[in-house]
Tab-separated table of C-alpha atoms and ligand atoms in Angstrom:
chain	number	residue	atom	x	y	z
E	161	MET	CA	-12.850	16.349	4.165
E	162	MET	CA	-15.242	13.026	3.809
E	163	ASP	CA	-16.171	11.137	6.854
E	164	GLY	CA	-15.873	7.786	6.299
E	165	ALA	CA	-19.895	7.352	5.695
E	166	GLN	CA	-19.617	9.857	2.732
E	167	TYR	CA	-16.626	8.248	1.516
E	168	VAL	CA	-18.359	4.948	1.310
E	169	GLU	CA	-21.636	6.510	-0.830
E	170	SER	CA	-19.219	8.619	-3.254
E	171	LEU	CA	-18.461	4.853	-4.094
E	172	ARG	CA	-21.773	3.532	-4.547
E	173	ARG	CA	-22.711	6.223	-6.860
E	174	ARG	CA	-19.774	5.613	-8.757
E	175	LYS	CA	-20.393	2.448	-11.844
E	176	PRO	CA	-17.005	0.744	-12.198
E	177	ARG	CA	-16.895	-2.200	-14.117
E	178	VAL	CA	-15.751	-4.584	-11.460
E	179	PHE	CA	-15.671	-8.603	-12.414
E	180	TYR	CA	-14.553	-11.126	-9.232
E	181	LYS	CA	-14.949	-15.080	-9.368
E	182	GLY	CA	-16.086	-14.802	-13.152
E	183	LYS	CA	-19.436	-12.706	-12.195
E	184	ARG	CA	-19.572	-9.358	-12.577
E	185	LEU	CA	-20.437	-7.666	-9.431
E	186	GLU	CA	-23.884	-4.726	-9.422
E	187	LYS	CA	-22.880	-3.305	-6.388
E	188	PRO	CA	-19.269	-3.636	-5.674
E	189	TYR	CA	-18.877	-1.807	-2.636
E	190	ASP	CA	-21.274	-3.861	-0.479
E	191	HIS	CA	-20.315	-7.420	-1.443
E	192	PRO	CA	-18.482	-8.867	1.384
E	193	ALA	CA	-15.593	-10.216	-0.988
E	194	ILE	CA	-14.981	-6.465	-1.038
E	195	ALA	CA	-16.481	-4.826	1.761
E	196	PRO	CA	-13.913	-4.581	4.517
E	197	HIS	CA	-11.357	-3.541	2.079
E	198	VAL	CA	-14.238	-0.314	2.191
E	199	LYS	CA	-14.724	-0.779	5.499
E	200	THR	CA	-10.917	0.006	6.506
E	201	ALA	CA	-9.891	2.425	4.135
E	202	SER	CA	-13.032	4.454	5.122
E	203	VAL	CA	-11.107	4.743	8.809
E	204	THR	CA	-8.646	6.884	7.039
E	205	TYR	CA	-11.789	9.688	6.466
E	206	GLN	CA	-13.261	8.563	9.634
E	207	LEU	CA	-10.057	9.343	11.605
E	208	ALA	CA	-9.509	12.683	10.039
E	209	ARG	CA	-12.449	13.786	11.283
E	210	ASP	CA	-11.688	13.253	14.740
E	211	PRO	CA	-10.067	16.370	16.763
E	212	ARG	CA	-8.219	13.038	18.929
E	213	HIS	CA	-6.101	13.323	15.780
E	214	ALA	CA	-6.267	16.194	13.925
E	215	GLU	CA	-2.227	16.692	14.006
E	216	LEU	CA	-1.409	13.382	12.524
E	217	MET	CA	-4.065	13.291	10.569
E	218	THR	CA	-4.433	15.965	8.499
E	219	ALA	CA	-2.747	18.848	7.601
E	220	THR	CA	-2.655	22.494	6.184
E	221	SER	CA	-2.486	22.300	1.800
E	222	HIS	CA	0.056	24.665	0.761
E	223	LEU	CA	-1.867	24.783	-2.269
E	224	THR	CA	-5.158	26.338	-1.175
E	225	GLY	CA	-4.317	27.188	2.905
E	226	GLU	CA	-7.006	24.125	3.523
E	227	LYS	CA	-6.999	22.072	5.782
E	228	VAL	CA	-7.214	18.750	4.473
E	229	SER	CA	-6.233	14.939	4.757
E	230	ARG	CA	-3.024	14.240	5.274
E	231	PHE	CA	-3.338	11.427	2.552
E	232	THR	CA	-4.186	13.864	-0.091
E	233	HIS	CA	-1.326	16.148	0.861
E	234	LEU	CA	3.037	17.359	-0.165
E	235	PHE	CA	5.606	15.991	2.555
E	236	TRP	CA	6.186	19.600	2.692
E	237	SER	CA	8.350	19.474	5.796
E	238	VAL	CA	10.437	16.172	7.843
E	239	ASP	CA	7.868	16.820	10.078
E	240	ASP	CA	5.277	16.267	7.458
E	241	LEU	CA	7.508	12.690	6.601
E	242	VAL	CA	7.780	11.662	9.892
E	243	LYS	CA	3.910	12.304	10.756
E	244	LYS	CA	3.383	9.836	7.618
E	245	ILE	CA	5.097	7.824	9.849
E	246	GLU	CA	3.295	8.315	13.088
E	247	MET	CA	-0.171	8.239	11.203
E	248	LEU	CA	0.225	5.016	9.145
E	249	ARG	CA	0.952	3.588	12.533
E	250	LEU	CA	-1.822	4.333	14.585
E	251	ILE	CA	-4.292	3.537	11.784
E	252	GLY	CA	-2.490	0.702	10.763
E	253	GLN	CA	-3.238	0.013	15.071
E	254	GLU	CA	-6.739	0.691	14.566
E	255	THR	CA	-7.786	-1.972	11.623
E	256	GLY	CA	-5.284	-4.198	11.807
E	257	THR	CA	-4.027	-4.011	8.210
E	258	CYS	CA	-3.575	-2.485	5.418
E	259	PHE	CA	-5.223	0.544	4.450
E	260	GLN	CA	-4.755	0.710	1.016
E	261	ARG	CA	-4.295	5.288	0.761
E	262	CYS	CA	-0.400	5.745	0.960
E	263	VAL	CA	0.018	4.782	-2.471
E	264	GLY	CA	-1.360	7.138	-3.374
E	265	LEU	CA	-0.283	10.122	-1.797
E	266	ASP	CA	2.897	8.652	-2.629
E	267	GLY	CA	1.886	8.770	-5.810
E	268	ILE	CA	0.799	12.489	-5.727
E	269	ASN	CA	4.026	13.715	-4.518
E	270	ALA	CA	6.570	11.528	-6.910
E	271	LEU	CA	4.122	13.330	-9.728
E	272	TRP	CA	4.284	16.664	-8.376
E	273	SER	CA	8.134	16.504	-7.764
E	274	VAL	CA	8.952	14.617	-11.405
E	275	THR	CA	6.465	16.884	-13.499
E	276	PHE	CA	8.315	19.920	-12.149
E	277	GLU	CA	11.376	18.940	-12.950
E	278	MET	CA	10.645	17.375	-16.326
E	279	ASP	CA	8.724	20.981	-17.035
E	280	ARG	CA	12.371	22.390	-16.568
E	281	LYS	CA	13.961	20.255	-19.223
E	282	ASN	CA	12.163	20.200	-21.537
E	283	GLY	CA	9.532	22.856	-21.737
E	284	SER	CA	6.635	21.022	-20.976
E	285	ASP	CA	3.401	21.800	-18.947
E	286	TYR	CA	2.855	18.960	-16.590
E	287	HIS	CA	3.215	20.360	-13.388
E	288	ALA	CA	0.575	23.018	-14.014
E	289	ARG	CA	-1.978	20.325	-14.963
E	290	PHE	CA	-0.810	18.118	-12.219
E	291	ARG	CA	-1.056	21.216	-9.938
E	292	LYS	CA	-4.894	21.209	-10.886
E	293	PHE	CA	-5.819	17.416	-10.520
E	294	LEU	CA	-3.944	17.628	-7.212
E	295	GLU	CA	-6.371	20.562	-6.081
E	296	ARG	CA	-10.022	19.062	-7.081
E	297	LEU	CA	-8.392	15.754	-5.331
E	298	GLN	CA	-7.575	17.776	-1.626
E	299	ARG	CA	-10.615	19.394	-2.358
E	300	ASP	CA	-12.811	17.311	-2.857
E	301	ASP	CA	-10.598	14.319	-0.044
E	302	LEU	CA	-10.252	11.862	-2.584
E	303	MET	CA	-8.662	8.545	-2.810
E	304	SER	CA	-6.459	7.341	-5.814
E	305	ALA	CA	-4.845	4.273	-6.039
E	306	GLY	CA	-1.553	4.111	-7.418
E	307	ALA	CA	-1.309	1.655	-10.330
E	308	MET	CA	2.823	1.087	-11.328
E	309	THR	CA	3.582	-2.995	-11.350
E	310	ASP	CA	2.807	-4.463	-15.170
E	311	PRO	CA	2.155	-8.658	-15.837
E	312	LYS	CA	5.483	-8.227	-17.702
E	313	GLY	CA	4.654	-11.208	-20.249
E	314	ASP	CA	8.297	-12.154	-20.782
E	315	ARG	CA	10.221	-10.216	-18.126
E	316	SER	CA	13.852	-11.093	-20.377
E	317	LEU	CA	13.145	-8.978	-23.094
E	318	PRO	CA	11.775	-5.061	-22.035
E	319	PRO	CA	8.012	-3.305	-22.620
E	320	TRP	CA	8.537	-2.587	-26.648
E	321	LYS	CA	9.713	-5.777	-28.114
E	322	GLN	CA	7.374	-8.144	-25.944
E	323	PRO	CA	5.718	-10.645	-28.351
E	324	ASP	CA	2.223	-8.428	-26.654
E	325	PRO	CA	2.900	-5.261	-26.531
E	326	ASP	CA	-0.294	-5.184	-24.068
E	327	VAL	CA	1.500	-6.341	-21.373
E	328	TYR	CA	3.345	-2.943	-20.524
E	329	VAL	CA	0.392	-0.568	-20.251
E	330	HIS	CA	1.501	2.650	-23.098
E	331	ILE	CA	-0.014	4.855	-25.339
E	332	VAL	CA	-1.571	3.314	-28.211
E	333	GLU	CA	-2.848	6.843	-29.803
E	334	ARG	CA	-1.737	10.387	-29.320
E	335	ARG	CA	-4.699	12.870	-30.212
E	336	ALA	CA	-5.375	16.987	-30.063
E	337	ASP	CA	-7.239	16.451	-26.929
E	338	GLY	CA	-5.486	13.401	-24.667
E	339	ILE	CA	-4.026	10.272	-25.369
E	340	VAL	CA	-5.745	6.533	-25.766
E	341	ILE	CA	-4.228	4.173	-22.922
E	342	ARG	CA	-3.841	-0.219	-23.317
E	343	GLY	CA	-2.699	-2.777	-21.371
E	344	ALA	CA	-2.610	-3.673	-17.253
E	345	LYS	CA	-1.864	-3.117	-14.256
E	346	THR	CA	-1.831	-6.297	-11.889
E	347	HIS	CA	-2.210	-6.414	-8.103
E	348	ILE	CA	-2.945	-2.480	-7.117
E	349	THR	CA	-4.391	-2.110	-3.663
E	350	GLY	CA	-6.722	-0.311	-2.828
E	351	SER	CA	-7.937	-0.080	-6.938
E	352	VAL	CA	-11.373	-0.598	-6.546
E	353	ASN	CA	-12.789	1.606	-3.886
E	354	SER	CA	-10.239	4.187	-5.140
E	355	HIS	CA	-12.481	7.118	-6.662
E	356	GLU	CA	-8.838	7.510	-8.823
E	357	ILE	CA	-6.246	5.463	-10.253
E	358	LEU	CA	-3.054	6.948	-10.934
E	359	VAL	CA	-1.143	5.124	-13.668
E	360	LEU	CA	2.530	5.077	-13.186
E	361	PRO	CA	5.061	3.661	-15.548
E	362	THR	CA	7.033	0.606	-13.718
E	363	LEU	CA	10.661	1.282	-15.226
E	364	GLY	CA	13.032	3.746	-16.423
E	365	LEU	CA	12.164	3.510	-20.780
E	366	PRO	CA	15.273	4.111	-23.639
E	367	PRO	CA	13.703	6.565	-26.344
E	368	GLU	CA	12.872	3.627	-28.443
E	369	GLY	CA	10.144	2.800	-24.956
E	370	ALA	CA	9.027	6.464	-25.291
E	371	ASP	CA	5.037	4.912	-25.559
E	372	TRP	CA	5.522	2.515	-22.521
E	373	ALA	CA	6.456	6.561	-20.267
E	374	VAL	CA	2.789	6.721	-19.356
E	375	ALA	CA	1.407	8.790	-16.405
E	376	CYS	CA	-1.951	9.628	-16.162
E	377	ALA	CA	-4.892	9.873	-13.555
E	378	VAL	CA	-8.452	7.820	-15.105
E	379	PRO	CA	-11.807	7.688	-12.363
E	380	ILE	CA	-12.187	4.534	-11.505
E	381	ASP	CA	-15.878	3.993	-13.670
E	382	ALA	CA	-13.684	5.547	-17.158
E	383	PRO	CA	-14.753	3.683	-20.350
E	384	GLY	CA	-12.965	0.584	-21.323
E	385	LEU	CA	-11.056	0.510	-17.685
E	386	THR	CA	-12.036	-3.358	-15.632
E	387	VAL	CA	-10.678	-4.234	-12.418
E	388	VAL	CA	-10.609	-8.297	-11.394
E	389	PHE	CA	-11.213	-8.184	-7.952
E	390	GLY	CA	-8.363	-10.845	-6.931
E	391	ARG	CA	-8.617	-13.870	-4.542
E	392	GLN	CA	-7.058	-14.020	-0.535
E	393	THR	CA	-6.415	-16.880	1.997
E	394	ASN	CA	-10.018	-16.016	3.125
E	395	ASP	CA	-12.082	-14.765	0.695
E	396	GLU	CA	-14.388	-17.737	0.945
E	397	ARG	CA	-14.529	-17.119	4.824
E	398	LYS	CA	-15.318	-13.342	4.035
E	399	GLU	CA	-18.376	-14.102	2.665
E	400	GLU	CA	-19.722	-16.054	5.880
E	401	GLU	CA	-18.970	-13.186	7.940
E	402	GLY	CA	-18.326	-15.211	11.231
E	403	ILE	CA	-15.828	-15.633	13.946
E	404	ASP	CA	-13.705	-17.687	10.884
E	405	CYS	CA	-13.144	-14.689	9.033
E	406	GLY	CA	-10.760	-12.839	11.749
E	407	THR	CA	-11.090	-9.330	11.262
E	408	SER	CA	-14.162	-7.135	9.741
E	409	PHE	CA	-11.265	-5.229	8.038
E	410	GLY	CA	-10.474	-7.528	5.753
E	411	ILE	CA	-6.659	-9.375	5.478
E	412	VAL	CA	-4.400	-6.559	3.256
E	413	GLY	CA	-4.868	-4.545	1.048
E	414	GLY	CA	-8.219	-5.837	-1.696
E	415	GLU	CA	-5.650	-5.942	-4.627
E	416	SER	CA	-7.071	-6.048	-8.347
E	417	THR	CA	-5.644	-6.336	-11.302
E	418	LEU	CA	-6.711	-3.439	-14.105
E	419	ILE	CA	-7.445	-3.919	-17.518
E	420	PHE	CA	-7.261	-0.720	-19.571
E	421	GLU	CA	-8.890	-1.641	-23.416
E	422	ASP	CA	-8.500	2.117	-25.601
E	423	VAL	CA	-9.090	4.111	-22.270
E	424	PHE	CA	-9.414	8.179	-23.742
E	425	VAL	CA	-7.903	10.159	-20.883
E	426	PRO	CA	-7.972	13.856	-21.732
E	427	THR	CA	-5.094	15.587	-21.709
E	428	GLU	CA	-5.265	17.520	-18.689
E	429	ARG	CA	-5.611	14.212	-16.735
E	430	VAL	CA	-1.963	13.274	-18.596
E	431	PHE	CA	1.197	13.625	-16.384
E	432	MET	CA	3.572	11.908	-18.536
E	433	ALA	CA	3.801	11.209	-22.118
E	434	GLY	CA	6.698	9.611	-23.928
E	435	GLU	CA	9.133	11.032	-21.331
E	436	GLY	CA	10.953	7.397	-20.578
E	437	ASP	CA	14.289	9.077	-19.069
E	438	PHE	CA	12.225	10.421	-16.187
E	439	ALA	CA	10.156	7.128	-15.832
E	440	GLY	CA	12.760	6.226	-13.604
E	441	LEU	CA	13.092	8.939	-11.812
E	442	LEU	CA	9.466	8.710	-11.279
E	443	VAL	CA	9.885	4.939	-10.047
E	444	ASP	CA	12.723	5.242	-7.648
E	445	ARG	CA	10.986	8.567	-5.697
E	446	PHE	CA	8.190	6.699	-5.828
E	447	ALA	CA	9.443	3.103	-4.340
E	448	ALA	CA	11.129	5.242	-2.188
E	449	TRP	CA	8.576	6.764	0.169
E	450	HIS	CA	6.607	3.881	-0.251
E	451	ARG	CA	9.238	1.709	1.464
E	452	ALA	CA	10.104	3.865	4.445
E	453	ASN	CA	5.867	3.936	4.535
E	454	TYR	CA	6.451	-0.152	5.856
E	455	GLY	CA	7.689	0.722	9.053
E	456	GLY	CA	4.478	2.492	9.635
E	457	CYS	CA	1.719	0.525	8.863
E	458	LYS	CA	3.425	-2.793	9.217
E	459	ALA	CA	4.396	-1.922	12.996
E	460	GLY	CA	0.550	-0.607	13.232
E	461	ASN	CA	-0.197	-4.089	12.182
E	462	ALA	CA	1.867	-5.695	14.136
E	463	ASP	CA	1.544	-4.203	17.384
E	464	VAL	CA	-2.034	-5.631	17.238
E	465	LEU	CA	-0.920	-9.013	15.875
E	466	VAL	CA	1.151	-9.124	18.927
E	467	GLY	CA	-0.792	-8.098	21.390
E	468	ALA	CA	-3.823	-10.715	19.531
E	469	THR	CA	-0.364	-13.108	20.563
E	470	ALA	CA	0.250	-12.141	24.356
E	471	LEU	CA	-3.707	-12.067	24.766
E	472	LEU	CA	-3.763	-16.019	23.435
E	473	SER	CA	-0.964	-16.849	25.528
E	474	GLU	CA	-2.862	-14.948	28.419
E	475	ILE	CA	-5.311	-17.566	27.254
E	476	HIS	CA	-3.524	-20.564	26.636
E	477	GLY	CA	-1.968	-20.175	30.741
E	478	THR	CA	1.788	-19.368	28.858
E	479	ILE	CA	1.380	-15.705	29.587
E	480	GLY	CA	4.339	-16.610	32.697
E	481	ASN	CA	6.335	-18.532	31.244
E	482	ALA	CA	10.187	-16.520	30.566
E	483	VAL	CA	10.772	-18.061	27.088
E	484	VAL	CA	7.059	-17.170	25.915
E	485	LYS	CA	8.059	-13.901	27.269
E	486	ASP	CA	11.276	-13.338	25.657
E	487	LYS	CA	9.339	-14.435	22.144
E	488	LEU	CA	6.954	-11.108	22.430
E	489	THR	CA	10.269	-9.471	23.305
E	490	GLU	CA	12.150	-10.564	19.989
E	491	MET	CA	8.580	-9.731	18.227
E	492	ILE	CA	8.403	-5.835	20.011
E	493	HIS	CA	12.315	-5.376	18.722
E	494	LEU	CA	11.495	-6.590	15.994
E	495	VAL	CA	8.313	-3.902	15.096
E	496	GLU	CA	10.496	-1.575	16.452
E	497	THR	CA	13.394	-1.350	14.483
E	498	ASN	CA	11.828	-1.112	11.134
E	499	PHE	CA	9.870	1.556	13.024
E	500	ALA	CA	12.916	3.232	13.678
E	501	GLY	CA	14.036	2.995	10.281
E	502	ALA	CA	11.022	4.335	8.964
E	503	ILE	CA	11.654	7.484	11.785
E	504	GLY	CA	15.185	7.626	10.534
E	505	SER	CA	14.921	7.824	6.557
E	506	SER	CA	12.199	10.928	7.204
E	507	ALA	CA	14.713	12.420	9.748
E	508	LEU	CA	17.463	12.871	6.594
E	509	ALA	CA	15.032	13.756	4.308
E	510	LYS	CA	16.386	16.004	1.444
E	511	LYS	CA	14.425	18.693	-0.184
E	512	LEU	CA	13.901	18.089	-3.960
E	513	PRO	CA	13.247	20.944	-6.263
E	514	ALA	CA	9.062	21.127	-6.687
E	515	GLY	CA	9.386	21.536	-2.657
E	516	ASN	CA	8.469	18.650	-1.613
E	517	TRP	CA	10.505	16.584	0.800
E	518	LEU	CA	12.675	13.062	-0.333
E	519	VAL	CA	12.955	10.243	2.726
E	520	ASP	CA	16.839	9.221	2.443
E	521	PRO	CA	16.293	6.691	0.098
E	522	LEU	CA	18.986	4.408	1.437
E	523	LEU	CA	17.244	4.425	4.675
E	524	ALA	CA	14.140	3.455	3.144
E	525	ASN	CA	15.393	0.085	1.310
E	526	ALA	CA	17.222	-0.960	4.157
E	527	VAL	CA	13.573	-1.096	6.265
E	528	LYS	CA	11.730	-2.818	3.187
E	529	GLN	CA	13.983	-5.014	3.202
E	530	ASN	CA	13.995	-5.706	6.925
E	531	ILE	CA	10.264	-5.568	6.386
E	532	THR	CA	10.639	-8.539	3.600
E	533	ARG	CA	12.547	-10.509	6.451
E	534	PHE	CA	11.006	-9.344	10.132
E	535	VAL	CA	7.669	-9.810	9.024
E	536	TYR	CA	7.817	-13.179	8.688
E	537	GLN	CA	9.892	-13.601	11.294
E	538	ILE	CA	7.633	-12.169	13.766
E	539	ALA	CA	4.345	-14.518	11.946
E	540	ARG	CA	6.665	-17.739	12.708
E	541	LEU	CA	6.751	-16.312	16.417
E	542	ALA	CA	2.942	-15.453	16.500
E	543	HIS	CA	3.113	-19.174	15.529
E	544	ASP	CA	5.027	-20.940	16.943
E	545	LEU	CA	3.127	-19.219	20.724
E	546	GLY	CA	0.069	-19.517	19.699
E	547	GLY	CA	0.292	-23.065	18.512
E	548	GLY	CA	-1.477	-25.998	16.482
E	549	ILE	CA	-5.113	-24.399	16.686
E	550	LEU	CA	-3.919	-21.792	14.171
E	551	SER	CA	-4.104	-24.395	11.485
E	552	THR	CA	-6.598	-27.190	13.375
E	553	MET	CA	-9.225	-25.257	14.545
E	554	PRO	CA	-13.003	-26.505	13.596
E	555	SER	CA	-15.098	-24.046	11.547
E	556	ASP	CA	-17.618	-21.484	13.359
E	557	ALA	CA	-20.469	-23.626	12.061
E	558	ASP	CA	-19.211	-26.434	14.008
E	559	PHE	CA	-18.670	-24.604	16.989
E	560	GLY	CA	-22.312	-23.077	16.929
E	561	SER	CA	-24.049	-27.218	15.562
E	562	SER	CA	-26.709	-27.689	18.246
E	563	GLU	CA	-24.942	-31.721	17.779
E	564	ILE	CA	-21.557	-30.591	18.849
E	565	GLY	CA	-20.752	-27.477	19.442
E	566	GLY	CA	-20.930	-28.293	23.330
E	567	LEU	CA	-18.119	-30.484	22.442
E	568	LEU	CA	-16.315	-27.688	20.494
E	569	LYS	CA	-16.185	-25.331	23.618
E	570	LYS	CA	-15.884	-28.261	26.326
E	571	TYR	CA	-12.692	-29.124	24.905
E	572	PHE	CA	-11.290	-25.543	23.530
E	573	THR	CA	-11.428	-23.813	26.481
E	574	GLY	CA	-8.914	-22.032	28.125
E	575	LYS	CA	-7.356	-20.908	31.313
E	576	ALA	CA	-10.810	-20.318	33.874
E	577	GLY	CA	-12.907	-17.173	33.213
E	578	SER	CA	-11.266	-16.755	29.875
E	579	SER	CA	-13.470	-17.004	26.867
E	580	THR	CA	-13.628	-20.075	23.962
E	581	ASP	CA	-15.109	-16.918	21.867
E	582	ASP	CA	-12.299	-14.869	22.454
E	583	LYS	CA	-9.165	-16.964	22.538
E	584	ARG	CA	-11.058	-18.438	18.861
E	585	LYS	CA	-11.138	-14.492	17.828
E	586	LEU	CA	-7.389	-14.304	17.707
E	587	VAL	CA	-6.622	-17.535	16.800
E	588	ARG	CA	-9.291	-15.663	13.627
E	589	TYR	CA	-6.534	-12.869	13.726
E	590	ILE	CA	-3.390	-14.208	14.182
E	591	GLU	CA	-4.413	-17.074	11.505
E	592	GLY	CA	-5.239	-14.452	8.822
E	593	MET	CA	-3.011	-11.959	9.623
E	594	THR	CA	0.747	-14.707	8.753
E	595	SER	CA	-1.458	-15.990	6.307
E	596	VAL	CA	-0.182	-16.729	2.462
E	597	SER	CA	-2.108	-13.285	1.311
E	598	THR	CA	-0.275	-11.184	4.135
E	599	LEU	CA	3.326	-12.104	4.442
E	600	VAL	CA	3.633	-12.387	0.122
E	601	GLU	CA	2.327	-8.722	0.443
E	602	ALA	CA	5.109	-7.571	2.829
E	603	LEU	CA	7.629	-9.496	0.509
E	604	HIS	CA	6.873	-8.285	-2.681
E	605	GLY	CA	4.623	-4.777	-1.989
E	606	ALA	CA	6.162	-2.159	-3.225
E	607	GLY	CA	8.383	-3.859	-4.816
E	608	SER	CA	10.668	-7.043	-3.994
E	609	PRO	CA	13.527	-7.928	-2.056
E	610	GLN	CA	15.567	-7.549	-5.418
E	611	ALA	CA	14.545	-4.536	-5.969
E	612	GLN	CA	15.452	-2.767	-2.887
E	613	ARG	CA	19.138	-4.044	-3.402
E	614	ILE	CA	19.883	-3.302	-5.941
E	615	VAL	CA	18.882	0.484	-4.327
E	616	MET	CA	20.771	-0.386	-1.306
E	617	LEU	CA	23.916	-1.333	-3.260
E	618	ARG	CA	23.581	1.681	-5.387
E	619	GLN	CA	22.993	4.499	-2.773
E	620	GLY	CA	25.423	2.620	-0.709
E	621	ASN	CA	28.288	4.535	-2.323
E	622	LEU	CA	30.912	1.553	-2.118
E	623	PRO	CA	34.383	3.847	-3.875
E	624	GLU	CA	33.010	5.824	-0.440
E	625	LYS	CA	33.543	3.109	1.638
E	626	ALA	CA	37.013	2.294	-0.130
E	627	ARG	CA	37.885	5.248	0.095
E	628	LEU	CA	37.552	5.415	4.665
E	629	ALA	CA	39.407	1.736	4.814
E	630	LYS	CA	42.364	3.143	2.808
E	631	LYS	CA	42.654	5.996	4.536
E	632	VAL	CA	42.067	4.135	8.376
E	633	LEU	CA	44.650	1.393	7.128
E	634	GLY	CA	46.358	3.716	5.205
E	635	ILE	CA	46.527	1.943	2.366
E	636	GLY	CA	48.096	3.763	-1.106
E	637	GLU	CA	49.974	6.166	1.497
E	638	SER	CA	53.331	5.780	-0.019
B	38	SF4	FE1	-0.156	1.707	2.726
B	38	SF4	FE2	1.332	0.134	4.324
B	38	SF4	FE3	-1.406	-1.147	2.856
B	38	SF4	FE4	1.450	-0.113	1.739
B	38	SF4	S1	1.330	-1.885	3.043
B	38	SF4	S2	-0.747	0.918	0.758
B	38	SF4	S3	1.780	1.735	3.176
B	38	SF4	S4	-1.019	0.556	5.059
């Protein structure tokens, strides 16, 4: 397994085509907009090398018997799923933000299970191909990004009826030695600093949409692939690199738009090419695992946020107030409710035909639905306790000014003995982790709220509930 520095070096050896704010970046991994996210992902490597965290961060590969990063491991038991959630909370606590690597982890588990079932029905050989790819991923400890969301164009039309068929990634050519794909994927977390992009379908497809049912692995520096790194709430501040940045780990996952301009994918990297009847299953499996994750990583992030809010309350001199304590308690309650749901969905997992285990989909979707509300509620409480300073504090440059810096330090002081710089750090961290980028990621990441409601209604089994009500109430007995 690589350590953090080796991971960063392994990225620097690759030459992806990356754009940011209109310019091509020659050294993307050293650019201040991207470097914080590389640093965060590197923590997933560094912690795996720390013996204190070996049980959570590593596992024994059932493919090779070797010790591997848990980020390349298949969920081979309930214990693996519970440990994953605990691992996500741990890394969330260490970084205070999104560490990106879980999308690929859930992607490999979805591909493992669905390629197995496709082959069983159709006699294809996708599973053996994917197994070889996964062995390499484990051996070389590579980071993979899961690229699922297409731009979607006119959302009232299916992919094959779009005026521009490229608004969904699709196969434009089938060759004896592989396929050629064209289109784009948007909001792809951690993709710029991943070694491999797992292209996954975004929805189930009927026979006429077969060309859009495509899953494959594309190296980040494949010819024809362009990465456009997205803007974030704090991107100018990242380039300033001072306290105003809030955190050296960045906020959310460093999302990019990926543009595939006739990218050739050799056969050994193709894991679905036209099997639209399995595309929906792939999406549902991936979504269930990833939605449960949010009860782990967001709990870890919120642990840091609650801690920062408590520390700021101490500096404000308000921590002893019963109302402040009650609001901090409410934040803790919201965090633990999410975590409990994620652990519960893992505890009730079921074994899939391919041998890996799937979280309980109803509970997993309930977790993510709660996240879409609770992260906002937690942010609101942090805003409430932090005060107006969260949106009006003068800049780092003003605090550093020889003319006015002293005055600002005098007037922004807190409780005796506290540091104004510490206060500013806390304010900026809370500001970043409750910003638009962070909140929107919590709302739409792993699927928008309505996507969870569709699954919850399906999984909630209303007819069975009606039957129970009839039985308890004696309805329809006579
Ligand atoms: Fe992982 Fe959470 Fe980021 Fe998703 S939002 S990639 S689960 S850290």
